[in-house]
PDB file of C-alpha atoms in Angstrom:
ATOM      1  CA  GLY A 877     105.213   4.764 -79.976  1.00  0.00           C
ATOM      2  CA  GLU A 878     106.272   7.455 -77.514  1.00  0.00           C
ATOM      3  CA  ASN A 879     103.595   9.247 -75.489  1.00  0.00           C
ATOM      4  CA  VAL A 880     104.421  12.355 -73.457  1.00  0.00           C
ATOM      5  CA  GLU A 881     102.044  13.746 -70.888  1.00  0.00           C
ATOM      6  CA  GLN A 882     102.553  17.212 -69.333  1.00  0.00           C
ATOM      7  CA  HIS A 883     101.045  18.790 -66.235  1.00  0.00           C
ATOM      8  CA  PRO A 884      99.731  21.234 -65.308  1.00  0.00           C
ATOM      9  CA  SER A 885      98.075  22.745 -68.379  1.00  0.00           C
ATOM     10  CA  THR A 886      98.102  26.177 -66.692  1.00  0.00           C
ATOM     11  CA  LEU A 887     100.228  27.561 -63.893  1.00  0.00           C
ATOM     12  CA  SER A 888      99.867  30.894 -62.203  1.00  0.00           C
ATOM     13  CA  VAL A 889     102.679  31.987 -59.847  1.00  0.00           C
ATOM     14  CA  GLN A 890     103.590  35.185 -57.916  1.00  0.00           C
ATOM     15  CA  GLU A 891     106.723  36.937 -59.114  1.00  0.00           C
ATOM     16  CA  GLY A 892     109.647  35.603 -57.234  1.00  0.00           C
ATOM     17  CA  ASP A 893     108.130  32.228 -56.504  1.00  0.00           C
ATOM     18  CA  SER A 894     109.170  28.934 -58.123  1.00  0.00           C
ATOM     19  CA  ALA A 895     107.362  27.168 -60.963  1.00  0.00           C
ATOM     20  CA  VAL A 896     107.466  23.418 -61.622  1.00  0.00           C
ATOM     21  CA  ILE A 897     106.181  21.602 -64.683  1.00  0.00           C
ATOM     22  CA  LYS A 898     106.193  17.864 -64.864  1.00  0.00           C
ATOM     23  CA  CYS A 899     106.223  15.428 -67.754  1.00  0.00           C
ATOM     24  CA  THR A 900     106.050  11.651 -68.111  1.00  0.00           C
ATOM     25  CA  TYR A 901     107.037   9.554 -71.065  1.00  0.00           C
ATOM     26  CA  SER A 902     106.269   5.954 -72.117  1.00  0.00           C
ATOM     27  CA  ASP A 903     109.277   4.795 -74.238  1.00  0.00           C
ATOM     28  CA  SER A 904     112.004   3.422 -71.991  1.00  0.00           C
ATOM     29  CA  ALA A 905     114.474   3.842 -74.873  1.00  0.00           C
ATOM     30  CA  SER A 906     114.025   7.634 -74.890  1.00  0.00           C
ATOM     31  CA  ASN A 907     117.261   9.361 -74.099  1.00  0.00           C
ATOM     32  CA  TYR A 908     116.823  13.036 -75.058  1.00  0.00           C
ATOM     33  CA  PHE A 909     114.506  15.418 -73.223  1.00  0.00           C
ATOM     34  CA  PRO A 910     114.357  19.123 -74.329  1.00  0.00           C
ATOM     35  CA  TRP A 911     112.214  21.927 -73.027  1.00  0.00           C
ATOM     36  CA  TYR A 912     110.909  24.744 -75.186  1.00  0.00           C
ATOM     37  CA  LYS A 913     109.420  28.183 -74.337  1.00  0.00           C
ATOM     38  CA  GLN A 914     106.962  29.713 -76.794  1.00  0.00           C
ATOM     39  CA  GLU A 915     106.144  33.431 -76.598  1.00  0.00           C
ATOM     40  CA  LEU A 916     103.158  34.914 -78.392  1.00  0.00           C
ATOM     41  CA  GLY A 917     103.536  35.039 -82.114  1.00  0.00           C
ATOM     42  CA  LYS A 918     106.831  33.108 -82.185  1.00  0.00           C
ATOM     43  CA  GLY A 919     108.014  29.604 -82.647  1.00  0.00           C
ATOM     44  CA  PRO A 920     109.112  27.535 -79.633  1.00  0.00           C
ATOM     45  CA  GLN A 921     112.698  28.243 -78.462  1.00  0.00           C
ATOM     46  CA  LEU A 922     114.894  25.671 -76.725  1.00  0.00           C
ATOM     47  CA  ILE A 923     115.633  26.762 -73.183  1.00  0.00           C
ATOM     48  CA  ILE A 924     117.234  23.654 -71.693  1.00  0.00           C
ATOM     49  CA  ASP A 925     117.696  19.955 -72.452  1.00  0.00           C
ATOM     50  CA  ILE A 926     118.885  16.853 -70.708  1.00  0.00           C
ATOM     51  CA  ARG A 927     120.196  13.483 -71.844  1.00  0.00           C
ATOM     52  CA  SER A 928     119.583  10.119 -70.161  1.00  0.00           C
ATOM     53  CA  ASN A 929     123.055   9.853 -68.718  1.00  0.00           C
ATOM     54  CA  VAL A 930     122.453  12.868 -66.473  1.00  0.00           C
ATOM     55  CA  GLY A 931     120.059  13.293 -63.590  1.00  0.00           C
ATOM     56  CA  GLU A 932     119.981  17.084 -63.324  1.00  0.00           C
ATOM     57  CA  LYS A 933     121.101  20.094 -65.279  1.00  0.00           C
ATOM     58  CA  LYS A 934     121.005  23.797 -64.346  1.00  0.00           C
ATOM     59  CA  ASP A 935     121.241  27.003 -66.291  1.00  0.00           C
ATOM     60  CA  GLN A 936     120.897  30.095 -64.082  1.00  0.00           C
ATOM     61  CA  ARG A 937     117.301  30.133 -62.861  1.00  0.00           C
ATOM     62  CA  ILE A 938     116.260  27.091 -64.886  1.00  0.00           C
ATOM     63  CA  ALA A 939     116.846  23.486 -64.006  1.00  0.00           C
ATOM     64  CA  VAL A 940     115.674  20.106 -65.318  1.00  0.00           C
ATOM     65  CA  THR A 941     115.629  16.831 -63.444  1.00  0.00           C
ATOM     66  CA  LEU A 942     115.260  13.342 -64.960  1.00  0.00           C
ATOM     67  CA  ASN A 943     114.162  10.181 -63.282  1.00  0.00           C
ATOM     68  CA  LYS A 944     114.666   7.349 -65.820  1.00  0.00           C
ATOM     69  CA  THR A 945     113.322   4.692 -63.558  1.00  0.00           C
ATOM     70  CA  ALA A 946     109.975   6.448 -63.056  1.00  0.00           C
ATOM     71  CA  LYS A 947     110.108   7.851 -66.675  1.00  0.00           C
ATOM     72  CA  HIS A 948     109.442  11.416 -65.712  1.00  0.00           C
ATOM     73  CA  PHE A 949     111.281  14.708 -66.004  1.00  0.00           C
ATOM     74  CA  SER A 950     110.588  18.198 -64.659  1.00  0.00           C
ATOM     75  CA  LEU A 951     111.364  21.819 -65.365  1.00  0.00           C
ATOM     76  CA  HIS A 952     111.981  24.083 -62.438  1.00  0.00           C
ATOM     77  CA  ILE A 953     112.089  27.904 -62.735  1.00  0.00           C
ATOM     78  CA  THR A 954     113.190  29.724 -59.610  1.00  0.00           C
ATOM     79  CA  GLU A 955     112.708  33.464 -58.796  1.00  0.00           C
ATOM     80  CA  THR A 956     110.142  33.784 -61.500  1.00  0.00           C
ATOM     81  CA  GLN A 957     109.896  37.098 -63.369  1.00  0.00           C
ATOM     82  CA  PRO A 958     107.192  38.513 -65.646  1.00  0.00           C
ATOM     83  CA  GLU A 959     109.209  37.682 -68.706  1.00  0.00           C
ATOM     84  CA  ASP A 960     108.911  34.028 -67.773  1.00  0.00           C
ATOM     85  CA  SER A 961     105.226  34.216 -68.745  1.00  0.00           C
ATOM     86  CA  ALA A 962     104.839  31.936 -71.837  1.00  0.00           C
ATOM     87  CA  VAL A 963     103.760  28.479 -72.929  1.00  0.00           C
ATOM     88  CA  TYR A 964     106.298  25.766 -72.062  1.00  0.00           C
ATOM     89  CA  PHE A 965     106.584  22.445 -73.906  1.00  0.00           C
ATOM     90  CA  CYS A 966     108.403  19.312 -72.845  1.00  0.00           C
ATOM     91  CA  ALA A 967     109.517  16.711 -75.393  1.00  0.00           C
ATOM     92  CA  ALA A 968     111.115  13.308 -75.621  1.00  0.00           C
ATOM     93  CA  THR A 969     112.668  11.495 -78.598  1.00  0.00           C
ATOM     94  CA  ASP A 970     111.571   7.925 -79.162  1.00  0.00           C
ATOM     95  CA  SER A 971     113.849   5.011 -80.024  1.00  0.00           C
ATOM     96  CA  TRP A 972     113.905   6.257 -83.658  1.00  0.00           C
ATOM     97  CA  GLY A 973     114.899   9.748 -82.658  1.00  0.00           C
ATOM     98  CA  LYS A 974     111.453  11.226 -83.521  1.00  0.00           C
ATOM     99  CA  PHE A 975     110.276  13.998 -81.207  1.00  0.00           C
ATOM    100  CA  GLN A 976     107.097  13.764 -79.248  1.00  0.00           C
ATOM    101  CA  PHE A 977     105.795  16.891 -77.515  1.00  0.00           C
ATOM    102  CA  GLY A 978     103.738  17.365 -74.419  1.00  0.00           C
ATOM    103  CA  ALA A 979     100.501  19.412 -74.620  1.00  0.00           C
ATOM    104  CA  GLY A 980     102.092  22.511 -73.131  1.00  0.00           C
ATOM    105  CA  THR A 981     101.822  24.539 -69.955  1.00  0.00           C
ATOM    106  CA  GLN A 982     100.688  28.143 -69.949  1.00  0.00           C
ATOM    107  CA  VAL A 983     102.689  29.902 -67.244  1.00  0.00           C
ATOM    108  CA  VAL A 984     101.500  33.270 -65.961  1.00  0.00           C
ATOM    109  CA  VAL A 985     103.752  35.191 -63.599  1.00  0.00           C
ATOM    110  CA  THR A 986     101.805  37.899 -61.760  1.00  0.00           C
ATOM    111  CA  PRO A 987     103.679  40.934 -60.264  1.00  0.00           C
TER     112      PRO A 987
ATOM    113  CA  GLY B 940     123.711  32.362 -88.035  1.00  0.00           C
ATOM    114  CA  ALA B 941     120.629  32.003 -90.076  1.00  0.00           C
ATOM    115  CA  GLY B 942     117.775  30.141 -88.318  1.00  0.00           C
ATOM    116  CA  VAL B 943     114.741  28.325 -89.831  1.00  0.00           C
ATOM    117  CA  SER B 944     112.917  30.576 -92.240  1.00  0.00           C
ATOM    118  CA  GLN B 945     109.271  30.194 -93.129  1.00  0.00           C
ATOM    119  CA  SER B 946     107.306  32.002 -95.778  1.00  0.00           C
ATOM    120  CA  PRO B 947     104.908  33.650 -96.049  1.00  0.00           C
ATOM    121  CA  SER B 948     104.590  34.750 -92.429  1.00  0.00           C
ATOM    122  CA  ASN B 949     100.888  35.359 -93.029  1.00  0.00           C
ATOM    123  CA  LYS B 950      98.519  33.930 -95.638  1.00  0.00           C
ATOM    124  CA  VAL B 951      94.827  34.650 -96.121  1.00  0.00           C
ATOM    125  CA  THR B 952      93.036  32.505 -98.610  1.00  0.00           C
ATOM    126  CA  GLU B 953      89.525  31.714 -99.678  1.00  0.00           C
ATOM    127  CA  LYS B 954      87.909  28.408 -98.869  1.00  0.00           C
ATOM    128  CA  GLY B 955      88.570  25.952-101.603  1.00  0.00           C
ATOM    129  CA  LYS B 956      91.813  27.388-102.848  1.00  0.00           C
ATOM    130  CA  ASP B 957      95.194  25.582-102.614  1.00  0.00           C
ATOM    131  CA  VAL B 958      98.117  27.021-100.602  1.00  0.00           C
ATOM    132  CA  GLU B 959     101.757  26.288-100.421  1.00  0.00           C
ATOM    133  CA  LEU B 960     103.826  27.027 -97.383  1.00  0.00           C
ATOM    134  CA  ARG B 961     107.646  27.123 -97.495  1.00  0.00           C
ATOM    135  CA  CYS B 962     110.309  26.207 -95.007  1.00  0.00           C
ATOM    136  CA  ASP B 963     114.022  26.820 -95.362  1.00  0.00           C
ATOM    137  CA  PRO B 964     115.750  24.768 -92.703  1.00  0.00           C
ATOM    138  CA  ILE B 965     119.175  25.483 -91.177  1.00  0.00           C
ATOM    139  CA  SER B 966     121.813  24.458 -93.640  1.00  0.00           C
ATOM    140  CA  GLY B 967     123.027  20.873 -93.058  1.00  0.00           C
ATOM    141  CA  HIS B 968     120.110  19.862 -90.899  1.00  0.00           C
ATOM    142  CA  THR B 969     118.908  16.371 -91.890  1.00  0.00           C
ATOM    143  CA  ALA B 970     115.628  16.301 -89.924  1.00  0.00           C
ATOM    144  CA  LEU B 971     112.701  18.504 -90.775  1.00  0.00           C
ATOM    145  CA  TYR B 972     109.258  18.535 -89.132  1.00  0.00           C
ATOM    146  CA  TRP B 973     105.955  20.211 -89.873  1.00  0.00           C
ATOM    147  CA  TYR B 974     103.481  20.992 -87.059  1.00  0.00           C
ATOM    148  CA  ARG B 975     100.098  22.617 -86.963  1.00  0.00           C
ATOM    149  CA  GLN B 976      99.144  24.757 -83.979  1.00  0.00           C
ATOM    150  CA  ARG B 977      95.618  25.971 -83.569  1.00  0.00           C
ATOM    151  CA  LEU B 978      95.013  29.065 -81.406  1.00  0.00           C
ATOM    152  CA  GLY B 979      95.820  28.317 -77.760  1.00  0.00           C
ATOM    153  CA  GLN B 980      96.622  24.704 -78.565  1.00  0.00           C
ATOM    154  CA  GLY B 981      99.695  22.444 -78.582  1.00  0.00           C
ATOM    155  CA  LEU B 982     101.845  21.215 -81.386  1.00  0.00           C
ATOM    156  CA  GLU B 983     100.104  18.801 -83.753  1.00  0.00           C
ATOM    157  CA  PHE B 984     102.589  16.628 -85.629  1.00  0.00           C
ATOM    158  CA  LEU B 985     102.082  16.548 -89.378  1.00  0.00           C
ATOM    159  CA  ILE B 986     105.071  15.076 -91.125  1.00  0.00           C
ATOM    160  CA  TYR B 987     108.714  14.215 -90.454  1.00  0.00           C
ATOM    161  CA  PHE B 988     111.646  14.014 -92.913  1.00  0.00           C
ATOM    162  CA  GLN B 989     114.912  12.409 -91.868  1.00  0.00           C
ATOM    163  CA  GLY B 990     117.714  12.398 -94.416  1.00  0.00           C
ATOM    164  CA  ASN B 991     116.988  10.197 -97.378  1.00  0.00           C
ATOM    165  CA  SER B 992     114.503   7.931 -95.503  1.00  0.00           C
ATOM    166  CA  ALA B 993     110.858   7.738 -96.483  1.00  0.00           C
ATOM    167  CA  PRO B 994     109.041  10.551 -94.645  1.00  0.00           C
ATOM    168  CA  ASP B 995     106.795   9.781 -91.710  1.00  0.00           C
ATOM    169  CA  LYS B 996     103.412  11.028 -92.943  1.00  0.00           C
ATOM    170  CA  SER B 997     101.386   9.578 -90.048  1.00  0.00           C
ATOM    171  CA  GLY B 998     100.265  12.990 -88.785  1.00  0.00           C
ATOM    172  CA  LEU B 999      98.753  14.346 -92.012  1.00  0.00           C
ATOM    173  CA  PRO B1000      95.036  14.878 -91.237  1.00  0.00           C
ATOM    174  CA  SER B1001      93.708  14.200 -94.701  1.00  0.00           C
ATOM    175  CA  ASP B1002      94.723  13.564 -98.317  1.00  0.00           C
ATOM    176  CA  ARG B1003      94.408  17.302 -98.916  1.00  0.00           C
ATOM    177  CA  PHE B1004      97.696  17.715 -97.068  1.00  0.00           C
ATOM    178  CA  SER B1005     101.065  16.862 -98.612  1.00  0.00           C
ATOM    179  CA  ALA B1006     104.640  17.922 -98.213  1.00  0.00           C
ATOM    180  CA  GLU B1007     107.828  17.538-100.125  1.00  0.00           C
ATOM    181  CA  ARG B1008     111.464  18.090 -99.335  1.00  0.00           C
ATOM    182  CA  THR B1009     114.247  18.277-101.866  1.00  0.00           C
ATOM    183  CA  GLY B1010     117.277  16.535-100.439  1.00  0.00           C
ATOM    184  CA  GLU B1011     118.244  18.215 -97.171  1.00  0.00           C
ATOM    185  CA  SER B1012     117.004  21.634 -98.205  1.00  0.00           C
ATOM    186  CA  VAL B1013     113.744  23.485 -98.618  1.00  0.00           C
ATOM    187  CA  SER B1014     110.377  21.878 -97.819  1.00  0.00           C
ATOM    188  CA  THR B1015     106.921  22.873 -98.954  1.00  0.00           C
ATOM    189  CA  LEU B1016     103.685  21.956 -97.239  1.00  0.00           C
ATOM    190  CA  THR B1017     100.718  22.006 -99.630  1.00  0.00           C
ATOM    191  CA  ILE B1018      97.062  22.177 -98.587  1.00  0.00           C
ATOM    192  CA  GLN B1019      94.543  21.579-101.364  1.00  0.00           C
ATOM    193  CA  ARG B1020      90.962  22.764-101.290  1.00  0.00           C
ATOM    194  CA  THR B1021      91.430  24.668 -98.002  1.00  0.00           C
ATOM    195  CA  GLN B1022      88.712  24.497 -95.385  1.00  0.00           C
ATOM    196  CA  GLN B1023      88.085  26.941 -92.520  1.00  0.00           C
ATOM    197  CA  GLU B1024      89.300  24.321 -90.005  1.00  0.00           C
ATOM    198  CA  ASP B1025      92.709  24.498 -91.694  1.00  0.00           C
ATOM    199  CA  SER B1026      93.164  27.917 -90.235  1.00  0.00           C
ATOM    200  CA  ALA B1027      96.131  27.745 -87.834  1.00  0.00           C
ATOM    201  CA  VAL B1028      99.810  28.458 -87.509  1.00  0.00           C
ATOM    202  CA  TYR B1029     101.981  25.988 -89.384  1.00  0.00           C
ATOM    203  CA  LEU B1030     105.393  25.597 -87.851  1.00  0.00           C
ATOM    204  CA  CYS B1031     108.507  24.039 -89.334  1.00  0.00           C
ATOM    205  CA  ALA B1032     111.500  22.754 -87.348  1.00  0.00           C
ATOM    206  CA  SER B1033     114.825  21.357 -88.383  1.00  0.00           C
ATOM    207  CA  GLY B1034     117.439  19.356 -86.498  1.00  0.00           C
ATOM    208  CA  ASP B1035     120.989  18.201 -86.953  1.00  0.00           C
ATOM    209  CA  THR B1036     121.715  14.693 -85.803  1.00  0.00           C
ATOM    210  CA  VAL B1037     119.316  12.342 -84.055  1.00  0.00           C
ATOM    211  CA  ASN B1038     118.629  13.415 -80.524  1.00  0.00           C
ATOM    212  CA  SER B1039     119.850  16.906 -81.013  1.00  0.00           C
ATOM    213  CA  PRO B1040     117.711  20.041 -80.499  1.00  0.00           C
ATOM    214  CA  LEU B1041     115.060  21.075 -82.942  1.00  0.00           C
ATOM    215  CA  HIS B1042     115.113  24.657 -84.147  1.00  0.00           C
ATOM    216  CA  PHE B1043     111.711  26.183 -84.975  1.00  0.00           C
ATOM    217  CA  GLY B1044     110.779  28.845 -87.415  1.00  0.00           C
ATOM    218  CA  ASN B1045     108.248  31.516 -86.486  1.00  0.00           C
ATOM    219  CA  GLY B1046     105.527  29.849 -88.484  1.00  0.00           C
ATOM    220  CA  THR B1047     102.989  30.744 -91.186  1.00  0.00           C
ATOM    221  CA  ARG B1048      99.656  32.013 -89.972  1.00  0.00           C
ATOM    222  CA  LEU B1049      97.045  30.677 -92.320  1.00  0.00           C
ATOM    223  CA  THR B1050      93.565  32.129 -92.374  1.00  0.00           C
ATOM    224  CA  VAL B1051      90.880  30.500 -94.475  1.00  0.00           C
ATOM    225  CA  THR B1052      87.881  32.796 -95.136  1.00  0.00           C
TER     226      THR B1052
END
């Protein structure tokens, strides 16, 4: 089955700097890759997603890149702000459409 | 519109008691997942319902855990003879078609004393 690995597990950045989180997956048939943000006491919320027919997608300060050959995808947050502090999860769907999540990255943005 | 609703939001129970957790998915969503999240940890897959297919129960940690779903509507997760290690947040998520986003509820925080 699908296996998703996520790095780093924690990431501390200065406000205004960029943050990058990387994930790798194992199932070459995977074709959908969402990213979720989880704030304290809430369920994860979708922030951006990408499908396998696209290499990059941007939404304001957030971007995701996908390298299907290498089977990895990354989340990029530019001009980080304190409200970006949260846990971020990557995910991939396997050939049956079942979601597999990474272990999560705790992002701390310090003023 | 209405999102995924979970109830109760908090549940405190005594060790050995049974508990039922409820999830109301977004109307029309065929996929429904249950996850367990221990404090400071990731999302531990429990069970996955997809339409009328047999559920994927491969993540249930023991036979004390079971879940049901009526058609494409509400789901209940039942934990029998609760143990202290069952204390966690239980999250439900639903999705529309295959390879479309999952939408999460805010979870039920279960505390077993």
